Structures are given as C-alpha cells and as structure tokens.
JSON list of C-alpha atoms in Angstrom, two decimals:
[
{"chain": "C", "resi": 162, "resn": "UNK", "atom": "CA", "xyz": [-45.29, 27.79, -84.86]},
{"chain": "C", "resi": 163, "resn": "UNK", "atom": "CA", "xyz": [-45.90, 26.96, -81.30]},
{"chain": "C", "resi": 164, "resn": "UNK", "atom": "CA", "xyz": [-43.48, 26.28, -79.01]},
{"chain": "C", "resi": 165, "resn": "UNK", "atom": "CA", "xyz": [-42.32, 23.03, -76.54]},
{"chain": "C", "resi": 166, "resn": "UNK", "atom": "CA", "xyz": [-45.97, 22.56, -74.48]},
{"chain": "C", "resi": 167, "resn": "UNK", "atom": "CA", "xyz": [-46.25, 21.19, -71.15]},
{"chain": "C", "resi": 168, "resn": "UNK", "atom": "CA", "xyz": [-49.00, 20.40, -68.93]},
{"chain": "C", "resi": 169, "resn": "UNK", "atom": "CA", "xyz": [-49.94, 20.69, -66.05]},
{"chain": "C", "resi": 170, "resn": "UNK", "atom": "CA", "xyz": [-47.59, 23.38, -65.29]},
{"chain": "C", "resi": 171, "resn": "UNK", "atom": "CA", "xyz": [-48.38, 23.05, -61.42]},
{"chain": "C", "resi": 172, "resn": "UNK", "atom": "CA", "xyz": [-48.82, 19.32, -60.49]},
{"chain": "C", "resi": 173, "resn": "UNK", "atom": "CA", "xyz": [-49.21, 18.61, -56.74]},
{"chain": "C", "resi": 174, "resn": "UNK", "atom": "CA", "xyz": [-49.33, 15.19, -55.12]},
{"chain": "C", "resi": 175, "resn": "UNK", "atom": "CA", "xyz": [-49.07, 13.46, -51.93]},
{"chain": "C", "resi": 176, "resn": "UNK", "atom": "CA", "xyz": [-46.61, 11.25, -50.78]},
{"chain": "C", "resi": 177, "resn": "UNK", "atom": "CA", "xyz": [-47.05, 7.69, -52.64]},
{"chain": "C", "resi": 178, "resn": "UNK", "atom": "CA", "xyz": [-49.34, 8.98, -55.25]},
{"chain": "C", "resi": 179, "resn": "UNK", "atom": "CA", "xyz": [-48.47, 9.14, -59.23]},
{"chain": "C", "resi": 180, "resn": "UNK", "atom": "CA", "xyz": [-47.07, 12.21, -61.80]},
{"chain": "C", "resi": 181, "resn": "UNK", "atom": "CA", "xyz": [-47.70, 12.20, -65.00]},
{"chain": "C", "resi": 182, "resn": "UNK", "atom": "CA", "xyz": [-46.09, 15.08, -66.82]},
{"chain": "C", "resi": 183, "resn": "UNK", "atom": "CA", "xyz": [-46.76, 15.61, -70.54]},
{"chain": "C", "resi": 184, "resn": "UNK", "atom": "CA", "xyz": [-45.00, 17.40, -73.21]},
{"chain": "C", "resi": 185, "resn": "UNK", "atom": "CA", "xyz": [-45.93, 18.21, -76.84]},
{"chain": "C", "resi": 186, "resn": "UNK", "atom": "CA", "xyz": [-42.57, 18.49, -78.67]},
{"chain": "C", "resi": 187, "resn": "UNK", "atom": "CA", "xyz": [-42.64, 22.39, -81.56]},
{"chain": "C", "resi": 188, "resn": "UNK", "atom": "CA", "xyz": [-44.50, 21.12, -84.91]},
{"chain": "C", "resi": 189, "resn": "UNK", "atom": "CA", "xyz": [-41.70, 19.06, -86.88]},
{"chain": "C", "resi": 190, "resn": "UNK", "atom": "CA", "xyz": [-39.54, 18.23, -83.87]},
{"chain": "C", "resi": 191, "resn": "UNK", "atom": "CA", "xyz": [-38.67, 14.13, -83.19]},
{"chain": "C", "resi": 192, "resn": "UNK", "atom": "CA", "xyz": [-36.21, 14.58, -80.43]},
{"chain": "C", "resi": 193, "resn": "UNK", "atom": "CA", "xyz": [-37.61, 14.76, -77.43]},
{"chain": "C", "resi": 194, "resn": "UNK", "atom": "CA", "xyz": [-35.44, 15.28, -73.86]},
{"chain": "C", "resi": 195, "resn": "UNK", "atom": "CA", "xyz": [-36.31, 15.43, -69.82]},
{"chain": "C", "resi": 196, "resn": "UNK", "atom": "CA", "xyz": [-34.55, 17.48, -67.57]},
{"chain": "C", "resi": 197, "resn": "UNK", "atom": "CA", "xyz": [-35.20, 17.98, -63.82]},
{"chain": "C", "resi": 198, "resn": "UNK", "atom": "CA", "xyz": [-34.06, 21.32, -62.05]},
{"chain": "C", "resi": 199, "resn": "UNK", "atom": "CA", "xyz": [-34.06, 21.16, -58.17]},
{"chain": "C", "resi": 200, "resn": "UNK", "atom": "CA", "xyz": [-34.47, 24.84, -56.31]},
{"chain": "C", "resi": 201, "resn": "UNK", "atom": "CA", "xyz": [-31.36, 26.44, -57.00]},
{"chain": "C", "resi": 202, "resn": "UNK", "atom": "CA", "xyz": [-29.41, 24.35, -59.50]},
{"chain": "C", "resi": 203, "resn": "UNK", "atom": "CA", "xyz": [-29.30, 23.96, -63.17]},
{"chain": "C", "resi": 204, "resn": "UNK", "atom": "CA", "xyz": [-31.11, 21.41, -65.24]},
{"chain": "C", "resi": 205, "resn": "UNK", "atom": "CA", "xyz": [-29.69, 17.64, -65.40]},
{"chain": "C", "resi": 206, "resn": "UNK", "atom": "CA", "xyz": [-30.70, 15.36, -68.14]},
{"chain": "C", "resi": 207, "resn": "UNK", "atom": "CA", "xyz": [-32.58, 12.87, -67.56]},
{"chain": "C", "resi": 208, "resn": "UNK", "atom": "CA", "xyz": [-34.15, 10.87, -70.62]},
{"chain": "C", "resi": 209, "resn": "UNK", "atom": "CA", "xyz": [-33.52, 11.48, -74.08]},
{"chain": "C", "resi": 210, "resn": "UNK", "atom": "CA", "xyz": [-36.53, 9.95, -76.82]},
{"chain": "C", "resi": 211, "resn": "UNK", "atom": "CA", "xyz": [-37.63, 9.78, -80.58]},
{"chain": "C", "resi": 212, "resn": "UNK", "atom": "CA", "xyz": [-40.77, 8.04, -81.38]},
{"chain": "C", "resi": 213, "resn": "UNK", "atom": "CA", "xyz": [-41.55, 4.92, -79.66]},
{"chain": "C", "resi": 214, "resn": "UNK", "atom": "CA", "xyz": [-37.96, 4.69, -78.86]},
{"chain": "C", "resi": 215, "resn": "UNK", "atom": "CA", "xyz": [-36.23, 5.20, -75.60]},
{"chain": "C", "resi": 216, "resn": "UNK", "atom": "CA", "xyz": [-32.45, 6.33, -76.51]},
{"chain": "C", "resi": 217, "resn": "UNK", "atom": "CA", "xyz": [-30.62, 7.40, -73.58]},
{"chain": "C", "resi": 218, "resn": "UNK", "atom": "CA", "xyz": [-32.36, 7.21, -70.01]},
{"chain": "C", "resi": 219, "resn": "UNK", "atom": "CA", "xyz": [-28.55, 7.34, -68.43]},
{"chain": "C", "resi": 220, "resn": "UNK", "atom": "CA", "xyz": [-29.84, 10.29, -66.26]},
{"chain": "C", "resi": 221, "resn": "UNK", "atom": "CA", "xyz": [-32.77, 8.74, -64.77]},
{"chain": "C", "resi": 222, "resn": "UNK", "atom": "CA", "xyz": [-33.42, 7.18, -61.51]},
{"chain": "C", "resi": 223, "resn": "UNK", "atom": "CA", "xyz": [-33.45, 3.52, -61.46]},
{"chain": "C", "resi": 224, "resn": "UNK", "atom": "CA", "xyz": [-36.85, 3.36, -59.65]},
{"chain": "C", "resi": 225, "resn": "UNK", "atom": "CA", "xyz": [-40.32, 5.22, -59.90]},
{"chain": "C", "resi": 226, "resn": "UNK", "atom": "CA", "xyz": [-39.28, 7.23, -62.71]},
{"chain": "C", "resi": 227, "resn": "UNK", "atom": "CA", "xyz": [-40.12, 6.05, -66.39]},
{"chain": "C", "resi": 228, "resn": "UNK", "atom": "CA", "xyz": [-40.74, 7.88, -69.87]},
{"chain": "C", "resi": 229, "resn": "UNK", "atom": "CA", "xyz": [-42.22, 7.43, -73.12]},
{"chain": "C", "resi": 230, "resn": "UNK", "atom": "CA", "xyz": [-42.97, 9.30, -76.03]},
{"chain": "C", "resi": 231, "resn": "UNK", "atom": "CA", "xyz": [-45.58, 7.02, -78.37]},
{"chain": "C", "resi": 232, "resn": "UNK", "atom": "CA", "xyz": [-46.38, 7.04, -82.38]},
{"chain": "C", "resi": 233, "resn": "UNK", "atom": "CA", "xyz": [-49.03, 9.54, -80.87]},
{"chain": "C", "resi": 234, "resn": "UNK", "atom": "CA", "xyz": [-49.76, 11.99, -78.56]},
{"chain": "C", "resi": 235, "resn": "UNK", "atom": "CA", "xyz": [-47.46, 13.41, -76.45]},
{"chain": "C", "resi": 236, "resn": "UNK", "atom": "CA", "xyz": [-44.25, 12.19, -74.45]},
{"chain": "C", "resi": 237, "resn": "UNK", "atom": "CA", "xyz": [-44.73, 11.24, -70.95]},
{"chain": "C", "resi": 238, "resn": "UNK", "atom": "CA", "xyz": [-42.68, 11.54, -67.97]},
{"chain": "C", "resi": 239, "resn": "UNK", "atom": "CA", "xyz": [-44.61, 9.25, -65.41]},
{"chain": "C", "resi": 240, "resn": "UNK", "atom": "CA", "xyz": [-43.17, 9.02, -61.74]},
{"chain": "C", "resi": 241, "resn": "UNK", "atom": "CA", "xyz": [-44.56, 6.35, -59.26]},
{"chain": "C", "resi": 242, "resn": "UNK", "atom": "CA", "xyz": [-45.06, 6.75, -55.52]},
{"chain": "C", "resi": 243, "resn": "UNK", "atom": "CA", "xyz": [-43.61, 10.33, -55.51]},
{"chain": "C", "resi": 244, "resn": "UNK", "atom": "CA", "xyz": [-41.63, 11.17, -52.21]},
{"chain": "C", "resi": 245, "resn": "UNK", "atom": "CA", "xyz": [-40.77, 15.09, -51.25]},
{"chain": "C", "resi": 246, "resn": "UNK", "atom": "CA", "xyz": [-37.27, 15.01, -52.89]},
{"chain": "C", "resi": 247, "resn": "UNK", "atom": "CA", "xyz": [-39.37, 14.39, -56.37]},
{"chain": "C", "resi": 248, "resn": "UNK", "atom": "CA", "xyz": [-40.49, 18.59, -55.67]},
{"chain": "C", "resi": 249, "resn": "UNK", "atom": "CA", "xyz": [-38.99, 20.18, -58.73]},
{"chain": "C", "resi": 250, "resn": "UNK", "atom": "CA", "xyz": [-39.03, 21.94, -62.02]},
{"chain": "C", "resi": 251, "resn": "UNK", "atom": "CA", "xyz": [-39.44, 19.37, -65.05]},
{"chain": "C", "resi": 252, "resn": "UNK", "atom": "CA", "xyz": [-38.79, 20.28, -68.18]},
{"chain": "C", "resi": 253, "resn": "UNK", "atom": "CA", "xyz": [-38.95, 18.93, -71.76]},
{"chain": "C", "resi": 254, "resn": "UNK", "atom": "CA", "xyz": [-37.22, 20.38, -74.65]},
{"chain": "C", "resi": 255, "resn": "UNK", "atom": "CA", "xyz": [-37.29, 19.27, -78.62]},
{"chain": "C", "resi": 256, "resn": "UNK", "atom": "CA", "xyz": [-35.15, 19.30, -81.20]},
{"chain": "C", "resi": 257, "resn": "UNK", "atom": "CA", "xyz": [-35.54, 19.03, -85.44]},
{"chain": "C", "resi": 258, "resn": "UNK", "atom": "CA", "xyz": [-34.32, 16.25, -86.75]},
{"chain": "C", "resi": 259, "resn": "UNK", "atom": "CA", "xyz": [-30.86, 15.40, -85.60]},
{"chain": "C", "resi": 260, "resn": "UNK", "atom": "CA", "xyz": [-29.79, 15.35, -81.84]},
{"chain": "C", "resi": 261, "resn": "UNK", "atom": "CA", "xyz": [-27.20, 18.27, -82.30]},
{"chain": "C", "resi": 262, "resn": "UNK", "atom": "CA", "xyz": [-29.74, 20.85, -83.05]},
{"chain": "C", "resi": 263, "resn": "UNK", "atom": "CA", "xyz": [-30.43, 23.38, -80.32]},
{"chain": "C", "resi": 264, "resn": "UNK", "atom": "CA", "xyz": [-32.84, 22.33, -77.94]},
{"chain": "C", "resi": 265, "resn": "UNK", "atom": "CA", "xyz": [-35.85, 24.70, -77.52]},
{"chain": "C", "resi": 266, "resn": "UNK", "atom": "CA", "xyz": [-37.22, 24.12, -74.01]},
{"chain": "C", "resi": 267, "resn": "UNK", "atom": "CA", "xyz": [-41.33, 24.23, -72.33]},
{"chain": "C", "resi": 268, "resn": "UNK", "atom": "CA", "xyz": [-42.28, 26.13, -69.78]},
{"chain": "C", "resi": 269, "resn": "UNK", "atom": "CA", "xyz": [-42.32, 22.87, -67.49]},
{"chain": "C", "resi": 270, "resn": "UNK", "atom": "CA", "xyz": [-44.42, 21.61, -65.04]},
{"chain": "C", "resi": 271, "resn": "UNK", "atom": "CA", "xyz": [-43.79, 22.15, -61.07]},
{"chain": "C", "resi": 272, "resn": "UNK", "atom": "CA", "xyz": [-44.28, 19.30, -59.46]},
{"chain": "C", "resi": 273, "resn": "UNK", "atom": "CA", "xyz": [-45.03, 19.70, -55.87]},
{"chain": "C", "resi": 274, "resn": "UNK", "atom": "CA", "xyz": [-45.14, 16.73, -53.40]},
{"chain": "C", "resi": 275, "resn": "UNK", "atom": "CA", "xyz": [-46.97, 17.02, -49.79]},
{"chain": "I", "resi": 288, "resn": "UNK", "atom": "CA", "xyz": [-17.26, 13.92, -63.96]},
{"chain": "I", "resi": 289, "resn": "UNK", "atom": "CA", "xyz": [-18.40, 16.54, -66.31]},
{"chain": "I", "resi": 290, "resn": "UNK", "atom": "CA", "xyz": [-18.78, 20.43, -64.27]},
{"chain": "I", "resi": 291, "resn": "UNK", "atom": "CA", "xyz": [-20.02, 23.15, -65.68]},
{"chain": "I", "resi": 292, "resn": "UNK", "atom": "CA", "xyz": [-19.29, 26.53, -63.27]},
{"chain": "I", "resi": 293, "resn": "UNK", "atom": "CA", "xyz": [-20.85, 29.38, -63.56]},
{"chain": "I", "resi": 294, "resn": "UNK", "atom": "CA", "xyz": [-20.07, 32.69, -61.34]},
{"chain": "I", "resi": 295, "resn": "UNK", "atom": "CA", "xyz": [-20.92, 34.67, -59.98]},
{"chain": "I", "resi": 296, "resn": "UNK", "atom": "CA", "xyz": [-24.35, 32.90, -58.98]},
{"chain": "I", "resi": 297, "resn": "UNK", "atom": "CA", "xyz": [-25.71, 35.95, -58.27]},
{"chain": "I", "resi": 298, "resn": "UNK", "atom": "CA", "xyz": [-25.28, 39.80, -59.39]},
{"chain": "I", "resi": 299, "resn": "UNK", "atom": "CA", "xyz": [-27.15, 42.82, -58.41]},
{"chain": "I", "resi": 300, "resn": "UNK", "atom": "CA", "xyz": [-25.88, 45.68, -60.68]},
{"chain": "I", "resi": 301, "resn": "UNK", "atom": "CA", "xyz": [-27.33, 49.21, -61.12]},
{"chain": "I", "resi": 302, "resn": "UNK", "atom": "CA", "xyz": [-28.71, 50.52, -64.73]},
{"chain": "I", "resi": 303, "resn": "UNK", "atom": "CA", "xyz": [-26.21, 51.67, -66.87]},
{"chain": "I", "resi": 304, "resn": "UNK", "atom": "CA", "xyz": [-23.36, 49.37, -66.02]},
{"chain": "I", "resi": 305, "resn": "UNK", "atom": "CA", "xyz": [-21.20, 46.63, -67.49]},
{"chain": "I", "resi": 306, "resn": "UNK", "atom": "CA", "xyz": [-20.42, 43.55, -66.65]},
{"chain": "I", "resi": 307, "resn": "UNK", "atom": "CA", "xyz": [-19.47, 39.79, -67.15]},
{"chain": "I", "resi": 308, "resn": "UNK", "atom": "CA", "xyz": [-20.75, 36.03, -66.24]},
{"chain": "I", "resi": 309, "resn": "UNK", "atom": "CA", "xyz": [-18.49, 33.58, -66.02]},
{"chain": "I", "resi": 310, "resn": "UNK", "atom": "CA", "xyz": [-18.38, 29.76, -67.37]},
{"chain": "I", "resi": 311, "resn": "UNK", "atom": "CA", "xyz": [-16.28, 27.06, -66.79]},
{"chain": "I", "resi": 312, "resn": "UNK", "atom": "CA", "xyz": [-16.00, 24.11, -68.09]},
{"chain": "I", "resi": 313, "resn": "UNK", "atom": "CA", "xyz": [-14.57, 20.72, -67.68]},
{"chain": "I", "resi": 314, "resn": "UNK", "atom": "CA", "xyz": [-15.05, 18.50, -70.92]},
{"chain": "I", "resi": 315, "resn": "UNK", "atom": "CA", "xyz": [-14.35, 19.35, -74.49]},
{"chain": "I", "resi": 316, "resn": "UNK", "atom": "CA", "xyz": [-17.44, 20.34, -76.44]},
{"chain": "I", "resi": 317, "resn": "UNK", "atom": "CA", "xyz": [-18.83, 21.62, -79.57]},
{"chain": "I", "resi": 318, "resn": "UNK", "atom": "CA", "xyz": [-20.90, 23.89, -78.35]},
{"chain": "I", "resi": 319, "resn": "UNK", "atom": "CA", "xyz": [-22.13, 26.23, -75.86]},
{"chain": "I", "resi": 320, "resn": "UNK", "atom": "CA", "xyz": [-25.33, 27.25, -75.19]},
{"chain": "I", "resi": 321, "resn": "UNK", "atom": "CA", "xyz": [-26.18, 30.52, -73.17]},
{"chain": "I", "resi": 322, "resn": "UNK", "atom": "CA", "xyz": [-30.07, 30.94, -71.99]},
{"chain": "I", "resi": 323, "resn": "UNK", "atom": "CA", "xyz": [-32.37, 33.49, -70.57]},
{"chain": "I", "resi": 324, "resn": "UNK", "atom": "CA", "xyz": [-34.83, 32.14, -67.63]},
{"chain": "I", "resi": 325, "resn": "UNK", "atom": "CA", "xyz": [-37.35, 34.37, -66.10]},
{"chain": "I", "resi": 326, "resn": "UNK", "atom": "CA", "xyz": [-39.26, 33.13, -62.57]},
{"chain": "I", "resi": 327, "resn": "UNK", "atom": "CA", "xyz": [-41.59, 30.85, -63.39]},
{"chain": "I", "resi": 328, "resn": "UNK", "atom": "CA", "xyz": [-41.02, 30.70, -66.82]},
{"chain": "I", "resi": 329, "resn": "UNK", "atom": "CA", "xyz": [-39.05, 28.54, -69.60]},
{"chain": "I", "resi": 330, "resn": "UNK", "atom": "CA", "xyz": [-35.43, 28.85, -70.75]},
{"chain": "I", "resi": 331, "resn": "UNK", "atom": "CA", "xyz": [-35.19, 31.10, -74.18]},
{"chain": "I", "resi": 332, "resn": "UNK", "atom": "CA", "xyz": [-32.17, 30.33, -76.00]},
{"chain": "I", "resi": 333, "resn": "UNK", "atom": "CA", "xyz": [-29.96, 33.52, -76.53]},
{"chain": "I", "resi": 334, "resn": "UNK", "atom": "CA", "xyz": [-26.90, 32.35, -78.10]},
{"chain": "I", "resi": 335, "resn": "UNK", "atom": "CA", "xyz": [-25.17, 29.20, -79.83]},
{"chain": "I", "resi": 336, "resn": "UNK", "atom": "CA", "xyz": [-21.29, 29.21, -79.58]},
{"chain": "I", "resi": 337, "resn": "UNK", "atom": "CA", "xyz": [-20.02, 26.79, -82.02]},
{"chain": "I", "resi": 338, "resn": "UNK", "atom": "CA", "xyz": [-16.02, 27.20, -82.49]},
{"chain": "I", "resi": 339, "resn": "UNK", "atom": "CA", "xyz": [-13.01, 28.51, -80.53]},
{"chain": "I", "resi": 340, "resn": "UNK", "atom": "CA", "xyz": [-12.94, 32.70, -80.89]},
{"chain": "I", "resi": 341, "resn": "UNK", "atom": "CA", "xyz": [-16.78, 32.64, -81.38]},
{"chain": "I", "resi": 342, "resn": "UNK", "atom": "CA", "xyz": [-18.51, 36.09, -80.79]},
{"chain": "I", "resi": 343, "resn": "UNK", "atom": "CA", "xyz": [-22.13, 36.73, -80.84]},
{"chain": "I", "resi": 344, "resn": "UNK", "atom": "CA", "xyz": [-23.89, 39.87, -80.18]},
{"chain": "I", "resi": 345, "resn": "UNK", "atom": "CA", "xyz": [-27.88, 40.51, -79.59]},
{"chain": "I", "resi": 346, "resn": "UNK", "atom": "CA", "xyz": [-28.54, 43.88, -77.91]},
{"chain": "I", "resi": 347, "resn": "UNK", "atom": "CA", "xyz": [-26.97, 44.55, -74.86]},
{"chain": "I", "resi": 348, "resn": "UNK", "atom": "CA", "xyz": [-25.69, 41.07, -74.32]},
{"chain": "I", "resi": 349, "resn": "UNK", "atom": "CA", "xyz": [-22.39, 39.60, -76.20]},
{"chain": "I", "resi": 350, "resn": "UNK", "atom": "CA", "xyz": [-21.15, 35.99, -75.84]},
{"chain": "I", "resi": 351, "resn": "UNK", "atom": "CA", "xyz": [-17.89, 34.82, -76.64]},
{"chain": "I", "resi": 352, "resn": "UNK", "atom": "CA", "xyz": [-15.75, 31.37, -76.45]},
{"chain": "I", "resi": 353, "resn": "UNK", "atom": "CA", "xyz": [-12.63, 30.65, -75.79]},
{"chain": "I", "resi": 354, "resn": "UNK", "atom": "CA", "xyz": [-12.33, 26.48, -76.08]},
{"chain": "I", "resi": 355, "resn": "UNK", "atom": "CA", "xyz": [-8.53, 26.33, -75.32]},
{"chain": "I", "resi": 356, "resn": "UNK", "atom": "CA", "xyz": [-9.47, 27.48, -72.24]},
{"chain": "I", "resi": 357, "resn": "UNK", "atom": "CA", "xyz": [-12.94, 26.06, -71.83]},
{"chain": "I", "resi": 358, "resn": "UNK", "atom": "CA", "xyz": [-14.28, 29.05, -71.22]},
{"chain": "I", "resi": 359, "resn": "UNK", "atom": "CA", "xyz": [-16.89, 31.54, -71.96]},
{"chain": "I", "resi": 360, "resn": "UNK", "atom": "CA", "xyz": [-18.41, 35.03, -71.06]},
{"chain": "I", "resi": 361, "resn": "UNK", "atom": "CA", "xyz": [-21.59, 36.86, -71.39]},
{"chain": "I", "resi": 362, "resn": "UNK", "atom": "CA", "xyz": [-20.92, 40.15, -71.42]},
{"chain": "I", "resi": 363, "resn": "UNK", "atom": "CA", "xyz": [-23.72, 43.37, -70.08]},
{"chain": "I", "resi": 364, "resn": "UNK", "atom": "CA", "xyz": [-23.33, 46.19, -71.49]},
{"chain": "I", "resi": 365, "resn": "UNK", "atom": "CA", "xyz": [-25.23, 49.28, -70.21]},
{"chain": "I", "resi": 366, "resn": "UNK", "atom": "CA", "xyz": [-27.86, 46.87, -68.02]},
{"chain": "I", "resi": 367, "resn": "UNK", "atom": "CA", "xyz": [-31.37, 47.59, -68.20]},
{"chain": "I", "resi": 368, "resn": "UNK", "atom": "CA", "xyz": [-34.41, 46.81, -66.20]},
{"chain": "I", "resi": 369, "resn": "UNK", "atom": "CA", "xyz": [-35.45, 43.94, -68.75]},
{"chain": "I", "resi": 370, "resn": "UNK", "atom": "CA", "xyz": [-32.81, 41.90, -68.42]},
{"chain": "I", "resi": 371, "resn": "UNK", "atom": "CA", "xyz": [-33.07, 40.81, -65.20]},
{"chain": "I", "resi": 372, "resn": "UNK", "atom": "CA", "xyz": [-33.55, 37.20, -65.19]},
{"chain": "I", "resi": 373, "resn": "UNK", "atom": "CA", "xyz": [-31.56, 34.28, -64.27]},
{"chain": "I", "resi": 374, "resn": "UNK", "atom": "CA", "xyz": [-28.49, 33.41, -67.25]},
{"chain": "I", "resi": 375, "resn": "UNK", "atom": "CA", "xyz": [-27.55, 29.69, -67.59]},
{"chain": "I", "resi": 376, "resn": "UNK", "atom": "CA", "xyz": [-24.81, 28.37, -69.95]},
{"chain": "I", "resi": 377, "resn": "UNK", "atom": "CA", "xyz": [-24.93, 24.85, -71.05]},
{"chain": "I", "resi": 378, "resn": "UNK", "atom": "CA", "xyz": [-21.88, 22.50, -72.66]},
{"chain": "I", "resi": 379, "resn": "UNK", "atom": "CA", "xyz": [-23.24, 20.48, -75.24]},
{"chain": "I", "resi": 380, "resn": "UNK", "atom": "CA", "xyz": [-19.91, 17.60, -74.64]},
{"chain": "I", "resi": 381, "resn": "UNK", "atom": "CA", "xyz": [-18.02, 16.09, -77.31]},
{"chain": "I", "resi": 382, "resn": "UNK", "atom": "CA", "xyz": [-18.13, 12.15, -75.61]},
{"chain": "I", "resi": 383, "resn": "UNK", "atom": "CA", "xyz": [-21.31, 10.85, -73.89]},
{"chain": "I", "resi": 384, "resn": "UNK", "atom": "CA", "xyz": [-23.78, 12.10, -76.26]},
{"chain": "I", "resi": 385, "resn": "UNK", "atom": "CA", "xyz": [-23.69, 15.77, -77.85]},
{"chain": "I", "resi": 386, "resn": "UNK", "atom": "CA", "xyz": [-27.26, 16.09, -76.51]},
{"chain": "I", "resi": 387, "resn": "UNK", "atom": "CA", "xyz": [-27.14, 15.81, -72.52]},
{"chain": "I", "resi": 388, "resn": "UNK", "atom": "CA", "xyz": [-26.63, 19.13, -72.21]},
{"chain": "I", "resi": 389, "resn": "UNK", "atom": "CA", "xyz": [-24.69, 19.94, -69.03]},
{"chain": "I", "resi": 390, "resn": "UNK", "atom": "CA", "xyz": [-26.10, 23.03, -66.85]},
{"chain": "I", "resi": 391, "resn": "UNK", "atom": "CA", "xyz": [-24.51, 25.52, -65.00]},
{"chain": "I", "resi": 392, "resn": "UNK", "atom": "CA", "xyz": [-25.89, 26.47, -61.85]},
{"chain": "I", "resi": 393, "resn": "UNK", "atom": "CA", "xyz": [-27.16, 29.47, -63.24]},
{"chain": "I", "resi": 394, "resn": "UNK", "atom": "CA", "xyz": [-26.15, 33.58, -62.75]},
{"chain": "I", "resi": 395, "resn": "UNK", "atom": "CA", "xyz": [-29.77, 35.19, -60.92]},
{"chain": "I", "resi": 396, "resn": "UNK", "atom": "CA", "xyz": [-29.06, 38.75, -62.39]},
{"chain": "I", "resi": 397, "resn": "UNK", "atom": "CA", "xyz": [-31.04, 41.66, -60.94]},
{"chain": "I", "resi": 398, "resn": "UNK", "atom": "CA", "xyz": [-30.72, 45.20, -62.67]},
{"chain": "I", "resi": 399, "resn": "UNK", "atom": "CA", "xyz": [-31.58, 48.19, -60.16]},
{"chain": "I", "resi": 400, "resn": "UNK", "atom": "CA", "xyz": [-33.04, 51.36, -61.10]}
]
C-alpha cells in the first residue's frame, strides 16, 4: 500500500508567481489535511478536506492561500502571488475513514520563494 | 491558546545512554501522538497514546502519558546511531476539532559515536 504522495517535493518560485502543491491521500483514505512547517517549528494545521468538501480551513490565511481536494485526482494546495515568508515545508497527511484516525503524513513539498 | 512544549529542543547524547523528551501540554486531549522526522524526509508515526497511564514500547524508545498532568515522555534507552532524527509530539485536543493536530516544536536528537 503506498503511502501519503506529494509532488513536487522541491517547488521554487519567484516573488508574485503561483504554487500548486499536490497530494495523493494512502489507497482508501478520505480525510485529507494541510500543514505548513516554517524552519525550526512544528507543523500548524492549516486545511482539513474530504471529497469535494472543504471542512475546516480555520488555519489558513485569509488571502492567496486556497485548497481543494475534487471527486478526482488529487488534493490541491494552490497559493497565489507567493511572497518569501510563503518558504516552507508543506505537508499533507490522510486519514481512513473517520477524522480521529491517526494521520499518516507525505514527504511534502519545499516550497522555495526567490 | 492551545501550546504544545516540547524540551529540550535539542539533545546531543553519546551511544549507550538514556534519556528523556519532554511534552507539555495545555488543552485536554484524547490523544497523543509521538513522531520520528529525518532531514528532508516525512514524519513516521511511532506511537499513539490514547488514555491516562498509557505505556508503549518499540525498541529502544518507550512513550508514556500522564493526562492529569498533561504530560508525556519519550524515553531512550541505550541510544544508537539510527535514531538520530528530530522527535515531535502532537495533541490531538478534545474541543476545536480532534483532528488539528497541535505540534510541538520538535526535540533535533543527535546520537554520537
């Protein structure tokens, strides 16, 4: 069974361009989640999704940032006009069918801005 | 607002030793998550903590909770080279949604030879 995919795992962009970070939740997983980890710190939530449904985007930022995970394909974390405080580690984790199973992680994607 | 401490943030121990990683926390919560990161690489869950007293062994590494005092420990025993890595512990809270995990800072753990 493979695990929580991500890609790109190394994203760089200028200032003002677009991200798009995708993540392909384990086989059998619904629950998606976003976290962001700046250098240093721990992970903060950010977005929390099941299919076609947005349930809890309390931890994102108001602007630029938005997130979707469709019918299918994967989810996407898409962030508009990046600025250098975007630079971090994003990562998306899954979970089986209820939102209090564990949450298996990706490897993330490293989003550097210029 | 909802603080999860870990300490120390970091520990450089030599082979062969013991010791234990702190976390704190400020909410109530059903569980506790402890995770293994290695540079560059994803978080691998290690242990679940699901009730006050919990103990949880794998290897060299033993995890206990103490939810009266919203607390809980990973404990080294006898470090190795391998498990060097960075440890983060996670509070899955009670209120606001059981699945916005709440990070520590992380412990960056670095075993000598």
């Amino acid at each position: 069974n493979a695990g929580v995919m991500q890609n790109p795992r190394h994203l760089v962009r200028r200032r003002g361009q677009e991200a798009r970070l995708r993540c392909s939740p384990m086989k059998g997983h619904s629950h998606v989640y976003w976290y962001r980890q700046l250098p240093e710190e721990g992970l903060k939530f950010m977005v929390y999704l099941q299919k076609e449904n947005i349930i809890d985007e309390s931890g994102m930022p108001k602007e630029r940032f938005s997130a979707e995970f469709p019918k299918e394909g994967p989810s996407i974390l898409r962030i508009q006009q990046v600025v250098r405080g975007d630079s971090a580690a994003y990562f998306c984790a899954s979970s089986p069918q209820t939102d209090t199973d564990t949450q298996y992680f990706g490897p993330g994607t490293r989003l550097t801005v210029l | 607002e909802l603080k999860v401490e870990q300490n120390p943030l970091f520990l450089s121990m030599q082979e062969g030793k013991n010791y234990t990683i702190y976390c704190n926390y400020s909410t109530t919560s059903d569980r506790l998550y402890w995770y293994r990161q290695d540079p560059g690489k994803s978080l691998e869950s290690l242990f679940v903590l699901l009730s006050n007293g919990a103990v949880k062994q794998e290897g060299r590494l033993m995890a206990s909770l103490d939810t009266k005092a919203r607390l809980s420990t990973l404990h080294i025993t006898a470090a190795v080279h391998d498990l060097s890595a960075t440890y983060f512990c996670a509070v899955a809270p009670s209120i606001s949604g059981t699945y916005k995990y709440i990070f520590g800072t992380g412990t960056r753990l670095k075993v000598l030879a």
